[in-house]
Short mmCIF file of C-alpha atoms in Angstrom, two decimals:
data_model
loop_
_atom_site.label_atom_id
_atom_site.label_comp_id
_atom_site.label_asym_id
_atom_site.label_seq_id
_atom_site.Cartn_x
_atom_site.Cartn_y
_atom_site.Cartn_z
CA UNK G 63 -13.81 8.24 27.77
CA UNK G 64 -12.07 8.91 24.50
CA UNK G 65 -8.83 9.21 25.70
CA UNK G 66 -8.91 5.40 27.26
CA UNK G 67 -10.12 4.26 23.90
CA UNK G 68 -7.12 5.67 21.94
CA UNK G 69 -4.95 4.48 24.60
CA UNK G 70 -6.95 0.83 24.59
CA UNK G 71 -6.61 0.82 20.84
CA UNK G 72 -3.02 1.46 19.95
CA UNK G 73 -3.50 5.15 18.84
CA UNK G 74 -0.49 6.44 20.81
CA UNK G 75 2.54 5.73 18.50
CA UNK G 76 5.37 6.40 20.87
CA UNK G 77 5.55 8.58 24.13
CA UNK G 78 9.58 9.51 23.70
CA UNK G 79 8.81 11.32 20.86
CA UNK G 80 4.82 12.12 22.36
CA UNK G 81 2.98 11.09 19.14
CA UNK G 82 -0.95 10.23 18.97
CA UNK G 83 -2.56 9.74 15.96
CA UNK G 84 -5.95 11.81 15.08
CA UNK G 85 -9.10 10.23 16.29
CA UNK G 86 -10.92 10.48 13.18
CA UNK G 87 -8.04 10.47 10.31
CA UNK G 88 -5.81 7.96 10.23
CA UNK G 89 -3.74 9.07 7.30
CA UNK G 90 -3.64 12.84 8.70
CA UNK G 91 0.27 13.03 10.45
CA UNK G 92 0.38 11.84 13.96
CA UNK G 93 -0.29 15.01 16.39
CA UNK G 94 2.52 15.57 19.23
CA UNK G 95 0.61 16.39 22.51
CA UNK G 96 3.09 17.18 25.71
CA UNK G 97 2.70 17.11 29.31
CA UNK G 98 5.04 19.14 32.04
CA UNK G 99 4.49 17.15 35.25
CA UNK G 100 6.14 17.10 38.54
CA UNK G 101 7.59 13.95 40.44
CA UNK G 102 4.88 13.64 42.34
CA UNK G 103 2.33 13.28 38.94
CA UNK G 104 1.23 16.47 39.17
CA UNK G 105 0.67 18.18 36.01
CA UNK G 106 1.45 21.63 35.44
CA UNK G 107 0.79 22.37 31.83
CA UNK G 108 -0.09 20.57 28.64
CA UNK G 109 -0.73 21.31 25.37
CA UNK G 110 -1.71 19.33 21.54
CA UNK G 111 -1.28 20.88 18.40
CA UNK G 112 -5.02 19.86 17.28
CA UNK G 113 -7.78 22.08 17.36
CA UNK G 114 -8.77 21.24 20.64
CA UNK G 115 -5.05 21.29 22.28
CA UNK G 116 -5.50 25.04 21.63
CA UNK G 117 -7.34 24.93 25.45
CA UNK G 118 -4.82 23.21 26.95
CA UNK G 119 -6.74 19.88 26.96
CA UNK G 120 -8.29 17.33 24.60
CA UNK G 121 -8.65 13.45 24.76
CA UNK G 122 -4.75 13.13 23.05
CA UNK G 123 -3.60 14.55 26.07
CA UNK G 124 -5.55 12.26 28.14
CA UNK G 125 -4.09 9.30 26.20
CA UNK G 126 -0.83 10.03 26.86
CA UNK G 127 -1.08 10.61 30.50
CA UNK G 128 -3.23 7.51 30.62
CA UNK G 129 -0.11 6.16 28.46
CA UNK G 130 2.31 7.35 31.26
CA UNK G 131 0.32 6.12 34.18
CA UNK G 132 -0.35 2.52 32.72
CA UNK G 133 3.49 2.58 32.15
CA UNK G 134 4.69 3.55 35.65
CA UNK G 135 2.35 0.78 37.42
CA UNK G 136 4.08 -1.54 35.18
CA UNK G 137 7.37 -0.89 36.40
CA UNK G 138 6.25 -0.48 40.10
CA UNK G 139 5.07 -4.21 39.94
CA UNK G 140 7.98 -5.69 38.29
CA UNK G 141 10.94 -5.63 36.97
CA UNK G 142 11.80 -6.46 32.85
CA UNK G 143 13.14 -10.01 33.84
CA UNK G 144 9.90 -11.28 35.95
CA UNK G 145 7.28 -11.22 32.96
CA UNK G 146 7.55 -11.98 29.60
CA UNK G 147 4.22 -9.81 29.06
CA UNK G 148 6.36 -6.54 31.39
CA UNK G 149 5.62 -4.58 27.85
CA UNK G 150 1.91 -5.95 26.90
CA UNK G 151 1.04 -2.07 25.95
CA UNK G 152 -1.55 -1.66 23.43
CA UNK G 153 0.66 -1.64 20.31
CA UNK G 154 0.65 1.02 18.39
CA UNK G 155 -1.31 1.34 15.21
CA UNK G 156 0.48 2.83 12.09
CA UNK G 157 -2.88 2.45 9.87
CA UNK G 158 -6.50 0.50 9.83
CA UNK G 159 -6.56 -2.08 6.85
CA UNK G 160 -10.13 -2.69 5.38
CA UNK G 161 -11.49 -5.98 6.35
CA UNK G 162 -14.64 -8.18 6.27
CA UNK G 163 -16.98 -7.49 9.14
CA UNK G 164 -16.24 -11.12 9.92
CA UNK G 165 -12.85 -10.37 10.59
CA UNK G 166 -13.45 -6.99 12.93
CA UNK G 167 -12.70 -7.40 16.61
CA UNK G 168 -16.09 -5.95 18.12
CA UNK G 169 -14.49 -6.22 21.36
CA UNK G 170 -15.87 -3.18 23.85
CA UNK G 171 -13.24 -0.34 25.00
CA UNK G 172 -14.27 -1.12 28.32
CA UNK G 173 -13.17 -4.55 28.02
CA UNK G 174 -10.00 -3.49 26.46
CA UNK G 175 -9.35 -1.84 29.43
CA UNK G 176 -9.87 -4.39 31.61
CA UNK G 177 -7.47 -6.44 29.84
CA UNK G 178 -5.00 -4.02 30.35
CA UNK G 179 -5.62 -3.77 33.74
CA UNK G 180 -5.51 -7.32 34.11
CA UNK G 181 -1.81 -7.35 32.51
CA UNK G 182 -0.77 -4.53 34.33
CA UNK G 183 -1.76 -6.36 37.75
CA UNK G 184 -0.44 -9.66 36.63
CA UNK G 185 -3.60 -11.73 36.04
CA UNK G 186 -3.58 -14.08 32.62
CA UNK G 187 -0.34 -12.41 31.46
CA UNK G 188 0.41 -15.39 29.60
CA UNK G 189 -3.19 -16.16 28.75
CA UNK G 190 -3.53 -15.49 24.50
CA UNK G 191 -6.33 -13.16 23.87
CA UNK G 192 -8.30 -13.64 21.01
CA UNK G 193 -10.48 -10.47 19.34
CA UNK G 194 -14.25 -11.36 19.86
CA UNK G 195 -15.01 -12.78 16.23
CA UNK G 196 -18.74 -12.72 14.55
CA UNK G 197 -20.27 -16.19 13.73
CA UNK G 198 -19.69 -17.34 10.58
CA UNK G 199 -22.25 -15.98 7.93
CA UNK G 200 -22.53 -17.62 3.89
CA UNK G 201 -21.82 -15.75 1.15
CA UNK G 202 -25.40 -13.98 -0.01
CA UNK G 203 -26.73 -15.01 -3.09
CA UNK G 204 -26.81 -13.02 -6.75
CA UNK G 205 -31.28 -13.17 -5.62
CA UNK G 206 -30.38 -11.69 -2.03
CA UNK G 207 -28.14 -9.11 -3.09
CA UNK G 208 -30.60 -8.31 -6.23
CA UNK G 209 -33.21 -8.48 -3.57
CA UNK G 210 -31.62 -6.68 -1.16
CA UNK G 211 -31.21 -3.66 -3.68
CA UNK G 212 -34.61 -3.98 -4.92
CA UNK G 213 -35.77 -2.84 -1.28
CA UNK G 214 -33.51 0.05 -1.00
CA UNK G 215 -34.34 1.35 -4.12
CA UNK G 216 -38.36 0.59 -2.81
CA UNK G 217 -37.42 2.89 0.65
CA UNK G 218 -36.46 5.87 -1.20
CA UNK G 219 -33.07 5.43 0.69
CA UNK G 220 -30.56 7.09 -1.88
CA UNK G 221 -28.25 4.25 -0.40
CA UNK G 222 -25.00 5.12 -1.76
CA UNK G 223 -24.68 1.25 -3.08
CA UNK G 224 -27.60 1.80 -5.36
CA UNK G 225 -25.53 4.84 -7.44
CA UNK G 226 -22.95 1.78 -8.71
CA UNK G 227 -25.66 -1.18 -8.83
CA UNK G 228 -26.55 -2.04 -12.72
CA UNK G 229 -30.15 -1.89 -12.63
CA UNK G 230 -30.81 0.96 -10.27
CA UNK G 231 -27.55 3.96 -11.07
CA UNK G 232 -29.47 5.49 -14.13
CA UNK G 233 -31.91 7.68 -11.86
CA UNK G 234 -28.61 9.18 -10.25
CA UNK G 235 -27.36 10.96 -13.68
CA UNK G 236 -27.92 14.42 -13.35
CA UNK G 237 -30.41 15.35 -15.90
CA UNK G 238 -27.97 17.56 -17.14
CA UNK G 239 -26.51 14.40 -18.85
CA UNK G 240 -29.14 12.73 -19.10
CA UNK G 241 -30.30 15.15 -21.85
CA UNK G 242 -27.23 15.77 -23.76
CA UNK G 243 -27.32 18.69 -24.52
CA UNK G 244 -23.82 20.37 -23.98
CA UNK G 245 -21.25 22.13 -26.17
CA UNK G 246 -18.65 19.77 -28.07
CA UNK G 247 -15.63 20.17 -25.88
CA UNK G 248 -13.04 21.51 -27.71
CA UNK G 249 -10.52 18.57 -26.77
CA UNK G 250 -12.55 16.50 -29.31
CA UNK G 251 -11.12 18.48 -32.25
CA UNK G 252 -7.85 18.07 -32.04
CA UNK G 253 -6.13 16.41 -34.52
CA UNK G 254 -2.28 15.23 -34.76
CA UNK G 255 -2.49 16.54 -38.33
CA UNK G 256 -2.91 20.33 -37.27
CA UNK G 257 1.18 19.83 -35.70
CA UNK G 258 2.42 19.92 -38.96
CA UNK G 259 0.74 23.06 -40.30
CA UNK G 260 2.68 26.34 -40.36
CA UNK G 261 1.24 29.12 -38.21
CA UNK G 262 -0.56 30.85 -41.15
CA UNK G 263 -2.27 27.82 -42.54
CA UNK G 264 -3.27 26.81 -38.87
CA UNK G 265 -4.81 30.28 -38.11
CA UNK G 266 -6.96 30.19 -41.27
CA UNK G 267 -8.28 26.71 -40.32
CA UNK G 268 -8.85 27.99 -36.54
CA UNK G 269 -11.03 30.95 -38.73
CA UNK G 270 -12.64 28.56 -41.22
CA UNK G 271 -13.50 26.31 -38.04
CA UNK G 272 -14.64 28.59 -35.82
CA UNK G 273 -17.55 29.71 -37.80
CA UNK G 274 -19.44 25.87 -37.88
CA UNK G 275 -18.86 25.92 -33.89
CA UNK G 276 -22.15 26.80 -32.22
CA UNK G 277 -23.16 26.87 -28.66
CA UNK G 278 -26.47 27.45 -27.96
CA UNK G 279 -28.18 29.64 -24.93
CA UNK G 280 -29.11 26.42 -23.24
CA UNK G 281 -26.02 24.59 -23.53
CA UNK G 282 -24.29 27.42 -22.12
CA UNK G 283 -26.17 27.25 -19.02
CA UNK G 284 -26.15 23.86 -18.72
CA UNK G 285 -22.39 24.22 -19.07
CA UNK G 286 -21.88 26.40 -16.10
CA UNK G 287 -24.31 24.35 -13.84
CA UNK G 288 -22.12 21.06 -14.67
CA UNK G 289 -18.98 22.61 -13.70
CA UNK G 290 -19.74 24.90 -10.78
CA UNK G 291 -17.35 22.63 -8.56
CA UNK G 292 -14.74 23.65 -11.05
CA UNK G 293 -11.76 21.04 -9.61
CA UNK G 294 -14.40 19.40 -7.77
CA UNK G 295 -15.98 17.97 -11.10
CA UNK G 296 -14.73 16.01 -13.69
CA UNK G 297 -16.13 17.62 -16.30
CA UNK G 298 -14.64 20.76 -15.31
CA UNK G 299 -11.00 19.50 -16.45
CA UNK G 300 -12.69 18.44 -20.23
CA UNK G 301 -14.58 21.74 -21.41
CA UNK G 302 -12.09 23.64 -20.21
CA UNK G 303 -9.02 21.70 -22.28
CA UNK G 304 -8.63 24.23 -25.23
CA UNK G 305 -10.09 27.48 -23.74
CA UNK G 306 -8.17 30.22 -23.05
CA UNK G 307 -8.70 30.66 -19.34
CA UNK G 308 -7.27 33.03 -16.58
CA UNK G 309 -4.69 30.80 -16.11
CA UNK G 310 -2.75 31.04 -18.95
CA UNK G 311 -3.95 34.54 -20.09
CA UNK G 312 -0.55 36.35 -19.55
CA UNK G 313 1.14 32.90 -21.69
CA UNK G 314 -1.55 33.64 -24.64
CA UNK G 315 -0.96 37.66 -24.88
CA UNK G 316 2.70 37.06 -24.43
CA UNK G 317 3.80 33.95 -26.67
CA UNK G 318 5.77 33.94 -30.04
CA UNK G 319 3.54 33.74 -33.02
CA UNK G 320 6.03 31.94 -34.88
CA UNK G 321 6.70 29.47 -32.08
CA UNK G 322 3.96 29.57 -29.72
CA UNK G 323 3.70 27.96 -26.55
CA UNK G 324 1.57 24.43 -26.78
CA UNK G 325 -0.58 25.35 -23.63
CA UNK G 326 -1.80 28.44 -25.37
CA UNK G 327 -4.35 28.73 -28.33
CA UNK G 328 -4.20 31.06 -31.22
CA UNK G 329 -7.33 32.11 -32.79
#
C-alpha cells in the first residue's frame, strides 16, 4: 500500500504538527493531513489538503494513522527507560540527495515493514541494520560508454543521454538552427557608444539604421516557430531584447523624450 511505504520510508515529518511530504515532489511544501478519532481508534473524519484529501481520503492520511498506530503499540509494550530503540520510527526525510546506484538501498517496502514490526515487538532492537547494497561494479570504460551510445543511437531510442553526448547531439538541433536563417536580434547592435549621444543625434542614427535592417518572409516565420514557448524558450528572452512589446507599451507612449526610460526604445 502507499501509505505503508511513506510511513516505511520516513515521509511523515512530524505528527504534532501532522506533516507528510508529497509522494512524488519532494521539494513541493510538506502537506498537513488530520485525523478526528475517538478513544477507542475510531475515526470519525479526516481530511489532506492534496488533491486527493479533497474525498476525505488519500494514502497521506493512511500514513499518518499508520504513523499513530505504530506509535501507540510502542508505548503499550514499553516504557521510554526499557529500550534504547523505544523511538526506532522511520526518521523522517527532509529531502532525497542524488547518489550512485551503488549507494541506493534497494531494500523492499515490505521488508521495511517488517523491520518495523520487528522493533515495535522487540525482536533485534539492538541488531544494526544495514540498507541492502549492490555488488560492487568497475568504472566503464571511455570504449563501453562510446559503445554503449553507439547502440542507442543504432535503436532509434531518442535516449535523452544521446542529446548531450559529443558525437551523437547534432541530429537534435532543430532545423530551425540548423539552417540559420533568423533575423539579427536586435541585442547585437547595441553599442556603449550610442549612451553618449543626445536624443536628436540618437533618433537620426535609429532612422539611418533602420533602413539596412531586413527581415525576410522566411525568417519571420522561422522566428515565431522558435519562440512559440515564449518563457519556455531561450530564445524567446534574446529576439525579444530591444522590441517594443506589450509589456512596456504604456512605458514607450508615455516616457520623456528628453530623458527616456532605458527599458523603452525610441524610433
Amino acid at each position: 500500500m502507499e501509505a505503508i511505504n511513506q510511513l516505511s520510508c520516513g515521509w511523515v515529518r512530524d505528527v504534532q504538527s501532522m506533516t507528510v511530504r508529497h509522494s512524488q515532489q519532494m521539494n513541493a511544501a510538506p502537506l498537513h493531513p488530520w485525523v478526528i478519532a475517538n478513544k477507542d481508534g475510531m475515526v470519525e473524519a479526516a481530511h489532506c489538503d492534496c488533491k486527493a484529501g479533497l474525498r476525505e481520503t488519500c494514502s497521506h492520511v493512511g500514513a499518518l494513522l499508520f504513523h499513530i498506530e505504530a506509535i501507540h503499540r510502542l508505548m503499550s509494550r514499553r516504557t521510554v527507560t526499557q529500550e534504547k530503540a523505544y523511538w526506532s520510527m522511520p526518521k523522517a526525510v527532509d529531502k532525497v540527495p542524488y547518489a550512485e546506484i551503488r549507494d541506493i538501498d534497494f531494500t523492499s517496502v515490505s521488508t521495511k515493514k517488517r523491520r518495523l514490526d520487528s522493533v515495535i515487538n522487540g525482536e533485534d532492537v539492538q541488531q544494526e541494520r544495514q540498507p541492502l547494497k549492490l555488488p560492487y561494479v568497475p568504472e566503464p570504460t571511455a570504449l563501453e560508454r562510446w559503445e554503449l551510445l553507439r547502440d542507442l543511437h543504432a535503436a532509434n531510442t531518442h535516449s535523452s543521454v544521446l542529446t548531450v553526448s559529443s558525437g551523437f547531439q547534432d541530429e537534435f538541433i532543430p532545423h530551425i538552427l540548423q539552417d540559420g536563417n533568423l533575423p539579427q536580434p536586435l541585442v547585437d547592435l547595441r553599442d556603449d557608444r550610442y549612451l553618449d549621444m543626445s536624443p536628436e543625434a540618437l533618433r537620426a542614427h535609429c532612422i539611418e539604421l533602420s533602413r539596412t535592417l531586413t527581415v525576410t518572409e522566411e525568417q519571420a516565420i522561422n522566428a515565431e516557430r522558435l519562440t512559440r514557448y515564449q518563457s519556455k524558450c531561450k530564445k524567446w528572452f534574446r529576439f525579444r531584447l530591444g522590441r517594443i512589446t506589450a509589456s512596456i507599451m504604456k512605458s514607450v507612449c508615455t516616457t520623456s523624450s528628453e530623458n527616456p526610460a532605458l527599458l523603452t526604445v525610441l524610433a
